N, CA, C and O of each residue as an XYZ file, in Angstrom:
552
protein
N     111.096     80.650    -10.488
C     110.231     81.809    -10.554
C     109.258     81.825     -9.374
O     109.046     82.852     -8.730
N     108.650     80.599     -9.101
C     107.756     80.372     -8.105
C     108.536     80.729     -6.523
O     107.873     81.072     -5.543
N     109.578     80.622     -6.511
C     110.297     80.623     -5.421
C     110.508     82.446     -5.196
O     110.626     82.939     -4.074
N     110.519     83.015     -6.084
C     110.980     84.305     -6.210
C     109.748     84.884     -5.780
O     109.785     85.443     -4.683
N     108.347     84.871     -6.580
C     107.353     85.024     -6.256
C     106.856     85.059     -4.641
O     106.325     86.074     -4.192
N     107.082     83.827     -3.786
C     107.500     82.944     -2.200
C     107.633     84.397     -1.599
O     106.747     85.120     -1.143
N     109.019     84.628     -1.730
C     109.967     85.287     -1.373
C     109.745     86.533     -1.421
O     110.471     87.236     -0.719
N     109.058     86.962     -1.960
C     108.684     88.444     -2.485
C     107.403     88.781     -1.439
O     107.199     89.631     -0.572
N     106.702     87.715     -1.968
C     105.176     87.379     -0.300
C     105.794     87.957      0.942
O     105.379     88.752      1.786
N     107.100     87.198      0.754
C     107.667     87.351      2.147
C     108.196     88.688      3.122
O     108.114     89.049      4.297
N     108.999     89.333      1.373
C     109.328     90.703      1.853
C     108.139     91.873      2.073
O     108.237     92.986      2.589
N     107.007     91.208      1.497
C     106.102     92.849      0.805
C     105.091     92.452      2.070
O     104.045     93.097      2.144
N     105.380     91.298      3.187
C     103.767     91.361      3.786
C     103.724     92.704      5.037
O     104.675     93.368      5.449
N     102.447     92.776      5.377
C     102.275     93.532      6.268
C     102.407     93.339      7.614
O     102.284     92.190      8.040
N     102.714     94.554      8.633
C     103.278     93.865      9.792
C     101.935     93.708     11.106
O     102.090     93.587     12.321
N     100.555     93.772     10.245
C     100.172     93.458     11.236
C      99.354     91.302     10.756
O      99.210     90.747      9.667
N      99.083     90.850     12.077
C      99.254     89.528     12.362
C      97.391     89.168     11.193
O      96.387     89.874     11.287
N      97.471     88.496     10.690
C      95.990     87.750      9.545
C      95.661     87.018     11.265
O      96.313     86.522     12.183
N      93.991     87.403     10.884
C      93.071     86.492     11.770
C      93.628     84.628     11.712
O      94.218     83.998     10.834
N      93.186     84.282     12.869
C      93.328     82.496     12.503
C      92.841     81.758     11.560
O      91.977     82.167     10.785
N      93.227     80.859     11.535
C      92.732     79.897     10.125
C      92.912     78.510     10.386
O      93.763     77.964      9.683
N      92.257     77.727     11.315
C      92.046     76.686     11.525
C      92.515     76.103     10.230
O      93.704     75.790     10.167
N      91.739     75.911      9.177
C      92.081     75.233      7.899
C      93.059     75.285      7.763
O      93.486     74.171      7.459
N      93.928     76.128      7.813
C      95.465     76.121      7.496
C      96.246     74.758      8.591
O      96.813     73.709      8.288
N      95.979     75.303      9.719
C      96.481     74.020     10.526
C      96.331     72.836      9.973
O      97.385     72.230      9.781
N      95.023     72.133      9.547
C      94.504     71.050      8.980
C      94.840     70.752      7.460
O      94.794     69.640      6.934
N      95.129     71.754      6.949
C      95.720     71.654      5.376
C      97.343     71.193      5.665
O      97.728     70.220      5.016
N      98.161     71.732      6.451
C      99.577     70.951      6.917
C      99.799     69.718      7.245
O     100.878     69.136      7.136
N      98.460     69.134      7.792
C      98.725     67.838      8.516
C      98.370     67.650      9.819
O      98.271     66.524     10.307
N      98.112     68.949     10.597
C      98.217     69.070     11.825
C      99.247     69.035     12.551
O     100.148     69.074     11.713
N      99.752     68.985     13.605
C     100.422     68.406     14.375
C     101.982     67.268     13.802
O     103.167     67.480     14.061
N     101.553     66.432     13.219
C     102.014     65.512     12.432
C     102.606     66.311     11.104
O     103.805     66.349     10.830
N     102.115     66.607     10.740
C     102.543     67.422      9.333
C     103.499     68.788      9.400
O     104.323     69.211      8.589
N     103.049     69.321     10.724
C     104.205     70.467     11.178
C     105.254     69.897     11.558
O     106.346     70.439     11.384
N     105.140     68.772     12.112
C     106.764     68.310     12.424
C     107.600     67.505     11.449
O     108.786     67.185     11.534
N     106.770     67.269     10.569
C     107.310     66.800      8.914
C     108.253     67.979      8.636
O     109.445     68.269      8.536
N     106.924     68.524      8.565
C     107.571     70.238      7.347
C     109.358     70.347      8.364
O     110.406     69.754      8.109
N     109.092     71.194      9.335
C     110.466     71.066     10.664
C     111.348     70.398     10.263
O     112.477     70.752      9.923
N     110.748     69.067     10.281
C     112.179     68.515     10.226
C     112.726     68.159      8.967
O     113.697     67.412      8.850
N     112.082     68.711      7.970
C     112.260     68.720      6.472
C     113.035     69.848      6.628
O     114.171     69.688      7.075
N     112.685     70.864      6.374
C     113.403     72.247      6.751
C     114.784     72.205      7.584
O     115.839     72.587      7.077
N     114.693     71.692      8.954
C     116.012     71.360      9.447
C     116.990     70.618      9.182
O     118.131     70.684      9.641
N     116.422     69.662      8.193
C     117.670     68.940      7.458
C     118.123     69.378      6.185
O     118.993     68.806      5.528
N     117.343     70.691      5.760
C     117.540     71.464      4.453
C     118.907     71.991      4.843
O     120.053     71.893      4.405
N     118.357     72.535      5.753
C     119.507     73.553      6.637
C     120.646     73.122      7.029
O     121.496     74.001      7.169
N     120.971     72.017      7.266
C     121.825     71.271      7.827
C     122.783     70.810      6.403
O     123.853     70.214      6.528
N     122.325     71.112      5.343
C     123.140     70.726      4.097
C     123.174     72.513      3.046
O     123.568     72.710      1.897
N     122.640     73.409      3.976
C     122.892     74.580      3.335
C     124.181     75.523      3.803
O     124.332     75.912      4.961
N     125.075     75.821      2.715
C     125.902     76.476      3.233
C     125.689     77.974      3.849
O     126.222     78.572      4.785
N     124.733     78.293      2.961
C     124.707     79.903      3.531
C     124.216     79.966      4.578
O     124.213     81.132      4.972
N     123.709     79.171      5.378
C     122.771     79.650      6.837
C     123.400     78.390      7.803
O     123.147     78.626      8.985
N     124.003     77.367      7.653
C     124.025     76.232      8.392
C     125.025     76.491      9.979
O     125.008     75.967     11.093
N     125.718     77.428      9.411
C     126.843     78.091     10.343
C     126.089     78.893     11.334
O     126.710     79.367     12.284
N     124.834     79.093     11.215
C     124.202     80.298     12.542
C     123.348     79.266     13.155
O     122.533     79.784     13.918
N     123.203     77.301     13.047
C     122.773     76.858     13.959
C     123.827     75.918     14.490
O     123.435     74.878     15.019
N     125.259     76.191     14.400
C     126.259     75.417     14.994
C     125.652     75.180     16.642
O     125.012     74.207     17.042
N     126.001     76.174     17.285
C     125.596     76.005     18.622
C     124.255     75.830     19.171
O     124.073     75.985     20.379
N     123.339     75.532     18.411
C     121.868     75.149     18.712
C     121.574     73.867     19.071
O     122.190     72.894     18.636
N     120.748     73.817     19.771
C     120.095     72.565     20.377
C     118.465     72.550     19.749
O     117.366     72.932     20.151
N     119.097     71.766     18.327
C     118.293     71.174     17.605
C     117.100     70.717     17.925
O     116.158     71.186     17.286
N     116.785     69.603     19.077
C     115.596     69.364     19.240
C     114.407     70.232     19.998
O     113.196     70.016     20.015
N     115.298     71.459     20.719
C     114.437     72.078     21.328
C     113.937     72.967     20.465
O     112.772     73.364     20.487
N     115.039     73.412     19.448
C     114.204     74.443     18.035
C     113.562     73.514     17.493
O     112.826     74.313     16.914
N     113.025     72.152     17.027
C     112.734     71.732     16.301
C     110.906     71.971     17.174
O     109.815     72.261     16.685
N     111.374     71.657     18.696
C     110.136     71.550     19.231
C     109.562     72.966     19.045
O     108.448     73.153     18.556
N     110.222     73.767     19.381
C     109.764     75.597     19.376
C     109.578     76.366     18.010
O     109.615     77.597     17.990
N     109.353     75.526     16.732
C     109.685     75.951     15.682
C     108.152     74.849     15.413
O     107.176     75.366     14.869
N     108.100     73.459     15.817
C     106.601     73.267     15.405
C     105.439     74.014     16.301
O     104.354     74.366     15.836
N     105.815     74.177     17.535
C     104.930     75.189     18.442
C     104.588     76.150     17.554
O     103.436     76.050     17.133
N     105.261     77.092     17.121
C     105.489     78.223     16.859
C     104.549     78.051     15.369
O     103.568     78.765     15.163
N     104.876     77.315     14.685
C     103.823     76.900     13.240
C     102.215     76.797     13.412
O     101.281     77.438     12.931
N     102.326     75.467     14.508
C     100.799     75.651     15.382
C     100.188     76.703     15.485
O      99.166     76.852     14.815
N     100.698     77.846     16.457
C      99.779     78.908     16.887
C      99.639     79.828     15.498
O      98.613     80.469     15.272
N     100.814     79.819     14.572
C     100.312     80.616     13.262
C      99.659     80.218     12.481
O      99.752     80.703     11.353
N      98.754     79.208     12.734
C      98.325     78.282     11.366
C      96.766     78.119     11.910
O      95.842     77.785     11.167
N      96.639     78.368     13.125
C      95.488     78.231     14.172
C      95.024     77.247     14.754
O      93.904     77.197     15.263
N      96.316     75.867     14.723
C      96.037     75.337     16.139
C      95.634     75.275     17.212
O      94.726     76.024     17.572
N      96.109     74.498     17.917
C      95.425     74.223     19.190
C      96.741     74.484     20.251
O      96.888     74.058     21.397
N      97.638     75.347     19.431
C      98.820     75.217     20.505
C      98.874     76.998     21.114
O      98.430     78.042     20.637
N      99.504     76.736     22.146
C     100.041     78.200     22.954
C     101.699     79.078     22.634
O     102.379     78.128     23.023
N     102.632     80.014     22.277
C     103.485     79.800     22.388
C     103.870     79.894     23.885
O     103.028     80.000     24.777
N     105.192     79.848     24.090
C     106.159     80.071     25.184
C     107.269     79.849     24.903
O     107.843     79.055     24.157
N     107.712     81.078     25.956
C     109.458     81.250     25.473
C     109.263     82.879     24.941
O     108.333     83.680     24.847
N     110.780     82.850     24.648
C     111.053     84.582     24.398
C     110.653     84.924     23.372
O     110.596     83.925     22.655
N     110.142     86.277     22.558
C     110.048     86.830     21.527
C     110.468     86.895     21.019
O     111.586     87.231     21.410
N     110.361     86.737     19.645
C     111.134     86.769     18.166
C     112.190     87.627     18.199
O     113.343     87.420     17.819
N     111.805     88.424     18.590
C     113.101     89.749     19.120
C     114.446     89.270     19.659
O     115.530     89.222     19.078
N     114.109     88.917     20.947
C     114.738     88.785     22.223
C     115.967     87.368     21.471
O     117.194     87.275     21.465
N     114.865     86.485     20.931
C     115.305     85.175     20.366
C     116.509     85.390     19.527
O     117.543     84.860     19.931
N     116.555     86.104     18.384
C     117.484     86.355     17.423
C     118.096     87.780     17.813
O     118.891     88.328     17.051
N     117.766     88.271     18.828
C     118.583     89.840     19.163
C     120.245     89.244     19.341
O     120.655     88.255     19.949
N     120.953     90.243     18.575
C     122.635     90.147     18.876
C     122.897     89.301     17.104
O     123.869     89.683     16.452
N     122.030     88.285     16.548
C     122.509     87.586     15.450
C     123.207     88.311     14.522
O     124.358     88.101     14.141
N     122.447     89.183     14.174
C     122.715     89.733     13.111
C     122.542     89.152     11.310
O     123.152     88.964     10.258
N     121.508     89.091     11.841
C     120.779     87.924     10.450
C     120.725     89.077      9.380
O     120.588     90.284      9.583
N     120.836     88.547      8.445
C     120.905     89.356      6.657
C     119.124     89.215      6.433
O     118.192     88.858      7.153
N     119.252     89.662      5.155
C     118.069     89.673      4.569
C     118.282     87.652      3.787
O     117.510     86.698      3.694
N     119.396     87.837      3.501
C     119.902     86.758      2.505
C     119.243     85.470      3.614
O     118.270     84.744      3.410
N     119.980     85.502      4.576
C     119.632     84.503      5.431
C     118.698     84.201      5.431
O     118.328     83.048      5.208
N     118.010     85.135      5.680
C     116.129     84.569      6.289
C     115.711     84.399      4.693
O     114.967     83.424      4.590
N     115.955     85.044      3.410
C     115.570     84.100      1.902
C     116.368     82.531      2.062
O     116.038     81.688      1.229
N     117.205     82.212      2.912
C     117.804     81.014      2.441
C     116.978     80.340      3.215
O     116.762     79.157      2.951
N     116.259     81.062      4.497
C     115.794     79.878      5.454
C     114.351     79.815      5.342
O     113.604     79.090      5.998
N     113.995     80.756      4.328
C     112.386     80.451      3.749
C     112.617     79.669      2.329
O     111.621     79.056      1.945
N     113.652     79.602      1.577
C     113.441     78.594      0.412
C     113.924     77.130      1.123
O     113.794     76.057      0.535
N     114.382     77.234      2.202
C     114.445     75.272      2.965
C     112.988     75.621      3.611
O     112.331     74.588      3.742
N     112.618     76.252      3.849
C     111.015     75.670      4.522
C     110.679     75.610      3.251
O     110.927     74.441      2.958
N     110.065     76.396      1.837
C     109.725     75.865      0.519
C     110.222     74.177      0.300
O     109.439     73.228      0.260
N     111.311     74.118      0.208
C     111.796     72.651      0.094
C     110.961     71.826      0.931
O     110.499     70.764      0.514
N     110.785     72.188      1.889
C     110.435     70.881      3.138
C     108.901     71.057      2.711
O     108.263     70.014      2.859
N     108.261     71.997      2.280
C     106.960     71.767      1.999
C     106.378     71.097      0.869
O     105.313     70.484      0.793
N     107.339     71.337     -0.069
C     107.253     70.897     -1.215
C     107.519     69.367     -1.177
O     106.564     68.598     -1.284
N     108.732     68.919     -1.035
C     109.041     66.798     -0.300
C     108.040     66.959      0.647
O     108.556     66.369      1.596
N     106.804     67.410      1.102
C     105.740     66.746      2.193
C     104.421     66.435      1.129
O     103.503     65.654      1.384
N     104.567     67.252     -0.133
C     103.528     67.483     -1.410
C     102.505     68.624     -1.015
O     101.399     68.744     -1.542
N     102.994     69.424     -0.049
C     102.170     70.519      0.342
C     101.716     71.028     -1.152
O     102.388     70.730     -2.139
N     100.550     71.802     -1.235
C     100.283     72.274     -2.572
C     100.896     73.909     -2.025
O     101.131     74.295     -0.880
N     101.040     74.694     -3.461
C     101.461     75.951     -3.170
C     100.932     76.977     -2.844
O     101.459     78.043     -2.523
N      99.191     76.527     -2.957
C      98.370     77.693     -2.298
C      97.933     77.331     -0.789
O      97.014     77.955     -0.258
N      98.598     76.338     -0.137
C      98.785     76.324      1.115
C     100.024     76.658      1.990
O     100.095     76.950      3.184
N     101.139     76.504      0.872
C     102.478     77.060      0.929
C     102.173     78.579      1.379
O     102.331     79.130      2.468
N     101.683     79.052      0.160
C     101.572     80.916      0.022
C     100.898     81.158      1.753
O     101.343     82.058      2.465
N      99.654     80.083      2.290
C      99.279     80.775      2.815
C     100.170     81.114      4.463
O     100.305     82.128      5.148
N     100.673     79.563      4.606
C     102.036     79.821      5.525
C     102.724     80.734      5.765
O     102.901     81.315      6.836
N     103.282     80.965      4.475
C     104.453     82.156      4.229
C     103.665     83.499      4.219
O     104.406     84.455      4.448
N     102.732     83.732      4.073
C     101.765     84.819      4.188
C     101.559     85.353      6.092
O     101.712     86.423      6.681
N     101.175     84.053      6.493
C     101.469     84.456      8.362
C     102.750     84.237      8.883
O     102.888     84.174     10.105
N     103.798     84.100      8.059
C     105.023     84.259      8.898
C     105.701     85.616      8.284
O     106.761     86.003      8.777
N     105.046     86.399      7.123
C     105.861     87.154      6.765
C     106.141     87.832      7.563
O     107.362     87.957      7.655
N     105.257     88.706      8.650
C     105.563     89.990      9.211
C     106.736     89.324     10.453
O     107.351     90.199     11.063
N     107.084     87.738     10.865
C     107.828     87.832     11.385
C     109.467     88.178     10.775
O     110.472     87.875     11.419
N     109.497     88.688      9.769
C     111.124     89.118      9.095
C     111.499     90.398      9.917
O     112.655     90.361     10.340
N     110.813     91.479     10.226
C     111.282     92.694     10.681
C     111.387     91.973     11.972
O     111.626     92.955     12.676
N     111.382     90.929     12.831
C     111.397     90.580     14.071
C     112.765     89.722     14.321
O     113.247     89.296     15.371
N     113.247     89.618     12.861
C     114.186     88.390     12.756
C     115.775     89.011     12.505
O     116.779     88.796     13.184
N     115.624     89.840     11.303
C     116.703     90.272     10.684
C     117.091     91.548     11.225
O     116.377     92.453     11.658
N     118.737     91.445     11.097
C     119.150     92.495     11.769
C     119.181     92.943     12.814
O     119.600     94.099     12.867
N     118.827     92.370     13.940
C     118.756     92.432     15.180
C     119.910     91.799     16.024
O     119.871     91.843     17.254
């Protein structure tokens, strides 16, 4: 139910970007704790059938690196991004809706095995929602 709830955050958020939140960074772990969550998540993925097939040809460690970057600056780190836009990144995939629910319940997983609590969960998934219209279908 809780997962459905997640997921629903995910579809209904708005597309413009929530102010920073230092605390959020520091409630993950920092630095250390984003690359937990990552690589929790990437090994979710790596045993999921429905999505595991759209990172065959990926070079894992550089998403792993561009995927904790990318957590950083949404969480209000101390980090910068670089590199292409969410757009540009997944333009041609052709990602489902399904997909990006399979690849937000392995980040749930990976947060959950780190003992993240769920109102730090929500607030994650709360600044990544508006990246779905950037992701899917493109």
């Amino acid at each position: 139910m809780r997962r459905v709830l997640l997921i629903g955050l995910l579809l209904s958020a708005c597309s413009a970007m929530p102010e920073r939140d230092v605390s959020l960074y520091q409630s993950l772990g920092e630095q250390a704790g984003l690359t937990r969550i990552v690589e929790g998540m990437l090994l979710n993925i790596a045993k999921d059938p429905r999505i595991v097939g759209h990172f065959a040809n990926v070079d894992i460690t550089l998403l792993r690196d561009k995927l904790v970057q990318q957590l950083c600056v949404e969480t209000g780190g101390p980090c910068q991004r670089s590199g292409d836009s969410m757009e540009e990144v997944h333009k041609g995939l052709k990602l489902t809706r399904s997909d990006f629910n399979a690849l937000v319940e392995d980040l749930i997983a990976a947060m959950e095995t780190q003992g993240v609590p769920v109102p730090v969960q929500n607030r994650l998934l709360a600044r990544l929602a508006p990246m779905r219209g950037q992701i899917i279908e493109r």
